[in-house]
């Protein structure tokens, strides 16, 4: 149980520590504060995993689910950071929004489990793809270095370290199997850090300054603040997170031969949302199910929820050991950038896998994906697009995930639900506008030849 529980932790560790690293770096936290934030997210991920696997009352799907910080919240949280003049207020505003979103999600869980039909693969696939694409600029920024104003920012040295780390991860994924293959990203970070030592970009002081034992003091970064725009943005993220968790529960239920019914989904969503609402108390972010661990369950055939609960116990212990959490602060930004390309790209690829199931041979679904992706990519492709809008609106609009999700849901309603009309016409050679005309001419030519 201990070794298989640790394997689950290894598979999702990089995914848990990435969001606090991204947000903490954007705020400008010191290495010590960044270590604290990372440890807090590990601790709260463990608590959320306990809720999901062991469960209390009608809370928890009681399936082998690992919960951790959701990637979906990163882009909206960065938008909050960018729009906050005093960066000391950024985390309290984020925490306040997560608390409200979590509580509202907890109340909505039983109703949401009945509305799954409004979130088909065409919607969830689009949103997950946007999550990965929206995070790619973060990986590219890491690859260039920690400080944009630094003389070596974007230097060959930094880009070389990022490239080396990327190659290491790819080689490990290609030529290893089993446990080693599952922790390829983690091993890539370790090896990349060792390679970076001779270049003088590795700082081990965070480990020396960290305590062996510590506790994530409640509201360490200040009492939560409640800003309307941030709350709306994180509520949209909560809808995305609940949608993804629902899909994960359905998938995992099939893998463990215990199909997730409406009651199970509602209980699982309560665990997700309650875990998210409690998380800011200990300085953590929004929690959600980790899809990569579902793949681990399918691969190992170890289906016991108590194994995953053991993994949650290790997460709690790591959160209570600042020295363990500080190890991630040692990893140079370029090394993180190289691993981040794989990590964030995998999220986008997961979305594309979902879109494969979205019946894209239908005209309606092609339009939904096309327009939703375009709307979601606006903040990335044209960062100043919404410059004339009020600051409160920009917090929501500057999150491509939020706007893309809203667009996908609304377009799906318009094209596939409202009015009871659903266009089942297949897309005819979408990349060749004249395909039908050419085909018609061939038929006409054949008829003429036959007549002669």
mmCIF file of N, CA and C in Angstrom, residues 72-127:
data_model
loop_
_atom_site.group_PDB
_atom_site.id
_atom_site.type_symbol
_atom_site.label_atom_id
_atom_site.label_comp_id
_atom_site.label_asym_id
_atom_site.label_seq_id
_atom_site.Cartn_x
_atom_site.Cartn_y
_atom_site.Cartn_z
ATOM 1 N N UNK A 72 -7.045 24.401 -14.263
ATOM 2 C CA UNK A 72 -8.034 25.309 -14.852
ATOM 3 C C UNK A 72 -8.046 26.673 -14.165
ATOM 4 N N UNK A 73 -7.629 26.708 -12.887
ATOM 5 C CA UNK A 73 -7.680 27.968 -12.159
ATOM 6 C C UNK A 73 -6.470 28.858 -12.355
ATOM 7 N N UNK A 74 -5.418 28.345 -13.004
ATOM 8 C CA UNK A 74 -4.171 29.106 -13.078
ATOM 9 C C UNK A 74 -4.325 30.398 -13.881
ATOM 10 N N UNK A 75 -4.865 30.296 -15.101
ATOM 11 C CA UNK A 75 -4.989 31.479 -15.953
ATOM 12 C C UNK A 75 -5.871 32.562 -15.319
ATOM 13 N N UNK A 76 -7.056 32.225 -14.775
ATOM 14 C CA UNK A 76 -7.851 33.259 -14.090
ATOM 15 C C UNK A 76 -7.136 33.856 -12.881
ATOM 16 N N UNK A 77 -6.382 33.036 -12.145
ATOM 17 C CA UNK A 77 -5.659 33.561 -10.986
ATOM 18 C C UNK A 77 -4.551 34.514 -11.429
ATOM 19 N N UNK A 78 -3.899 34.199 -12.547
ATOM 20 C CA UNK A 78 -2.890 35.111 -13.086
ATOM 21 C C UNK A 78 -3.529 36.426 -13.517
ATOM 22 N N UNK A 79 -4.771 36.345 -14.053
ATOM 23 C CA UNK A 79 -5.485 37.566 -14.433
ATOM 24 C C UNK A 79 -5.784 38.417 -13.204
ATOM 25 N N UNK A 80 -6.116 37.759 -12.089
ATOM 26 C CA UNK A 80 -6.349 38.496 -10.837
ATOM 27 C C UNK A 80 -5.060 39.165 -10.375
ATOM 28 N N UNK A 81 -3.955 38.432 -10.457
ATOM 29 C CA UNK A 81 -2.654 38.994 -10.050
ATOM 30 C C UNK A 81 -2.314 40.213 -10.898
ATOM 31 N N UNK A 82 -2.501 40.108 -12.218
ATOM 32 C CA UNK A 82 -2.156 41.205 -13.118
ATOM 33 C C UNK A 82 -3.000 42.448 -12.856
ATOM 34 N N UNK A 83 -4.249 42.249 -12.453
ATOM 35 C CA UNK A 83 -5.151 43.387 -12.252
ATOM 36 C C UNK A 83 -5.110 43.957 -10.838
ATOM 37 N N UNK A 84 -4.342 43.333 -9.945
ATOM 38 C CA UNK A 84 -4.244 43.803 -8.556
ATOM 39 C C UNK A 84 -3.040 44.729 -8.407
ATOM 40 N N UNK A 85 -3.292 45.957 -8.026
ATOM 41 C CA UNK A 85 -2.206 46.941 -7.909
ATOM 42 C C UNK A 85 -1.231 46.551 -6.804
ATOM 43 N N UNK A 86 -1.767 46.232 -5.624
ATOM 44 C CA UNK A 86 -0.920 45.800 -4.508
ATOM 45 C C UNK A 86 -0.857 44.277 -4.529
ATOM 46 N N UNK A 87 0.287 43.735 -4.910
ATOM 47 C CA UNK A 87 0.413 42.286 -5.064
ATOM 48 C C UNK A 87 0.183 41.534 -3.750
ATOM 49 N N UNK A 88 0.310 42.217 -2.613
ATOM 50 C CA UNK A 88 0.044 41.568 -1.323
ATOM 51 C C UNK A 88 -1.428 41.181 -1.182
ATOM 52 N N UNK A 89 -2.282 41.840 -1.963
ATOM 53 C CA UNK A 89 -3.717 41.543 -1.896
ATOM 54 C C UNK A 89 -4.132 40.440 -2.859
ATOM 55 N N UNK A 90 -3.232 40.041 -3.747
ATOM 56 C CA UNK A 90 -3.605 39.090 -4.801
ATOM 57 C C UNK A 90 -4.055 37.749 -4.220
ATOM 58 N N UNK A 91 -3.242 37.160 -3.349
ATOM 59 C CA UNK A 91 -3.609 35.855 -2.790
ATOM 60 C C UNK A 91 -4.877 35.927 -1.939
ATOM 61 N N UNK A 92 -5.053 36.925 -1.040
ATOM 62 C CA UNK A 92 -6.322 37.017 -0.306
ATOM 63 C C UNK A 92 -7.539 37.121 -1.220
ATOM 64 N N UNK A 93 -7.420 37.862 -2.340
ATOM 65 C CA UNK A 93 -8.542 37.971 -3.285
ATOM 66 C C UNK A 93 -8.815 36.618 -3.943
ATOM 67 N N UNK A 94 -7.734 35.919 -4.330
ATOM 68 C CA UNK A 94 -7.888 34.583 -4.929
ATOM 69 C C UNK A 94 -8.524 33.624 -3.931
ATOM 70 N N UNK A 95 -8.047 33.638 -2.688
ATOM 71 C CA UNK A 95 -8.589 32.738 -1.670
ATOM 72 C C UNK A 95 -10.074 33.012 -1.418
ATOM 73 N N UNK A 96 -10.442 34.282 -1.354
ATOM 74 C CA UNK A 96 -11.846 34.631 -1.146
ATOM 75 C C UNK A 96 -12.722 34.121 -2.273
ATOM 76 N N UNK A 97 -12.243 34.262 -3.510
ATOM 77 C CA UNK A 97 -13.009 33.799 -4.664
ATOM 78 C C UNK A 97 -13.142 32.282 -4.671
ATOM 79 N N UNK A 98 -12.067 31.572 -4.296
ATOM 80 C CA UNK A 98 -12.109 30.104 -4.261
ATOM 81 C C UNK A 98 -13.091 29.618 -3.201
ATOM 82 N N UNK A 99 -13.113 30.277 -2.046
ATOM 83 C CA UNK A 99 -14.054 29.895 -0.979
ATOM 84 C C UNK A 99 -15.491 30.008 -1.463
ATOM 85 N N UNK A 100 -15.828 31.152 -2.073
ATOM 86 C CA UNK A 100 -17.202 31.365 -2.553
ATOM 87 C C UNK A 100 -17.541 30.357 -3.656
ATOM 88 N N UNK A 101 -16.616 30.172 -4.612
ATOM 89 C CA UNK A 101 -16.857 29.225 -5.704
ATOM 90 C C UNK A 101 -17.036 27.807 -5.167
ATOM 91 N N UNK A 102 -16.236 27.441 -4.154
ATOM 92 C CA UNK A 102 -16.348 26.108 -3.565
ATOM 93 C C UNK A 102 -17.674 25.886 -2.865
ATOM 94 N N UNK A 103 -18.119 26.870 -2.096
ATOM 95 C CA UNK A 103 -19.387 26.738 -1.378
ATOM 96 C C UNK A 103 -20.572 26.692 -2.348
ATOM 97 N N UNK A 104 -20.545 27.559 -3.367
ATOM 98 C CA UNK A 104 -21.616 27.531 -4.365
ATOM 99 C C UNK A 104 -21.623 26.205 -5.123
ATOM 100 N N UNK A 105 -20.424 25.705 -5.433
ATOM 101 C CA UNK A 105 -20.331 24.416 -6.109
ATOM 102 C C UNK A 105 -20.861 23.283 -5.249
ATOM 103 N N UNK A 106 -20.607 23.335 -3.939
ATOM 104 C CA UNK A 106 -21.100 22.302 -3.015
ATOM 105 C C UNK A 106 -22.625 22.269 -3.025
ATOM 106 N N UNK A 107 -23.228 23.464 -3.014
ATOM 107 C CA UNK A 107 -24.692 23.549 -3.032
ATOM 108 C C UNK A 107 -25.239 23.036 -4.370
ATOM 109 N N UNK A 108 -24.515 23.354 -5.451
ATOM 110 C CA UNK A 108 -25.003 23.009 -6.790
ATOM 111 C C UNK A 108 -24.710 21.572 -7.197
ATOM 112 N N UNK A 109 -23.870 20.859 -6.430
ATOM 113 C CA UNK A 109 -23.412 19.518 -6.833
ATOM 114 C C UNK A 109 -24.540 18.571 -7.226
ATOM 115 N N UNK A 110 -25.589 18.403 -6.402
ATOM 116 C CA UNK A 110 -26.639 17.445 -6.794
ATOM 117 C C UNK A 110 -27.397 17.870 -8.051
ATOM 118 N N UNK A 111 -27.519 19.175 -8.274
ATOM 119 C CA UNK A 111 -28.211 19.655 -9.474
ATOM 120 C C UNK A 111 -27.297 19.530 -10.696
ATOM 121 N N UNK A 112 -26.004 19.801 -10.480
ATOM 122 C CA UNK A 112 -25.048 19.729 -11.580
ATOM 123 C C UNK A 112 -24.955 18.305 -12.116
ATOM 124 N N UNK A 113 -25.058 17.324 -11.228
ATOM 125 C CA UNK A 113 -24.954 15.933 -11.662
ATOM 126 C C UNK A 113 -26.096 15.557 -12.611
ATOM 127 N N UNK A 114 -27.186 16.335 -12.597
ATOM 128 C CA UNK A 114 -28.312 16.095 -13.504
ATOM 129 C C UNK A 114 -28.137 16.836 -14.834
ATOM 130 N N UNK A 115 -27.142 17.744 -14.904
ATOM 131 C CA UNK A 115 -26.981 18.599 -16.087
ATOM 132 C C UNK A 115 -25.784 18.191 -16.943
ATOM 133 N N UNK A 116 -25.326 16.966 -16.755
ATOM 134 C CA UNK A 116 -24.136 16.512 -17.473
ATOM 135 C C UNK A 116 -24.337 16.579 -18.985
ATOM 136 N N UNK A 117 -25.581 16.419 -19.437
ATOM 137 C CA UNK A 117 -25.830 16.401 -20.880
ATOM 138 C C UNK A 117 -25.510 17.730 -21.554
ATOM 139 N N UNK A 118 -25.446 18.810 -20.764
ATOM 140 C CA UNK A 118 -25.094 20.106 -21.336
ATOM 141 C C UNK A 118 -23.578 20.305 -21.447
ATOM 142 N N UNK A 119 -22.807 19.311 -21.014
ATOM 143 C CA UNK A 119 -21.345 19.389 -21.073
ATOM 144 C C UNK A 119 -20.801 18.144 -21.780
ATOM 145 N N UNK A 120 -21.145 17.980 -23.054
ATOM 146 C CA UNK A 120 -20.666 16.829 -23.813
ATOM 147 C C UNK A 120 -19.189 16.987 -24.153
ATOM 148 N N UNK A 121 -18.582 15.980 -24.785
ATOM 149 C CA UNK A 121 -17.156 16.069 -25.137
ATOM 150 C C UNK A 121 -16.790 17.294 -25.956
ATOM 151 N N UNK A 122 -17.723 17.807 -26.776
ATOM 152 C CA UNK A 122 -17.391 18.985 -27.588
ATOM 153 C C UNK A 122 -17.113 20.196 -26.705
ATOM 154 N N UNK A 123 -17.750 20.261 -25.531
ATOM 155 C CA UNK A 123 -17.517 21.358 -24.592
ATOM 156 C C UNK A 123 -16.303 21.067 -23.722
ATOM 157 N N UNK A 124 -16.292 19.910 -23.068
ATOM 158 C CA UNK A 124 -15.187 19.593 -22.154
ATOM 159 C C UNK A 124 -13.857 19.497 -22.904
ATOM 160 N N UNK A 125 -13.873 18.909 -24.114
ATOM 161 C CA UNK A 125 -12.635 18.810 -24.891
ATOM 162 C C UNK A 125 -12.081 20.161 -25.268
ATOM 163 N N UNK A 126 -12.964 21.080 -25.655
ATOM 164 C CA UNK A 126 -12.531 22.432 -26.005
ATOM 165 C C UNK A 126 -11.903 23.127 -24.807
ATOM 166 N N UNK A 127 -12.547 23.005 -23.655
ATOM 167 C CA UNK A 127 -12.062 23.686 -22.450
ATOM 168 C C UNK A 127 -10.727 23.114 -21.998
#
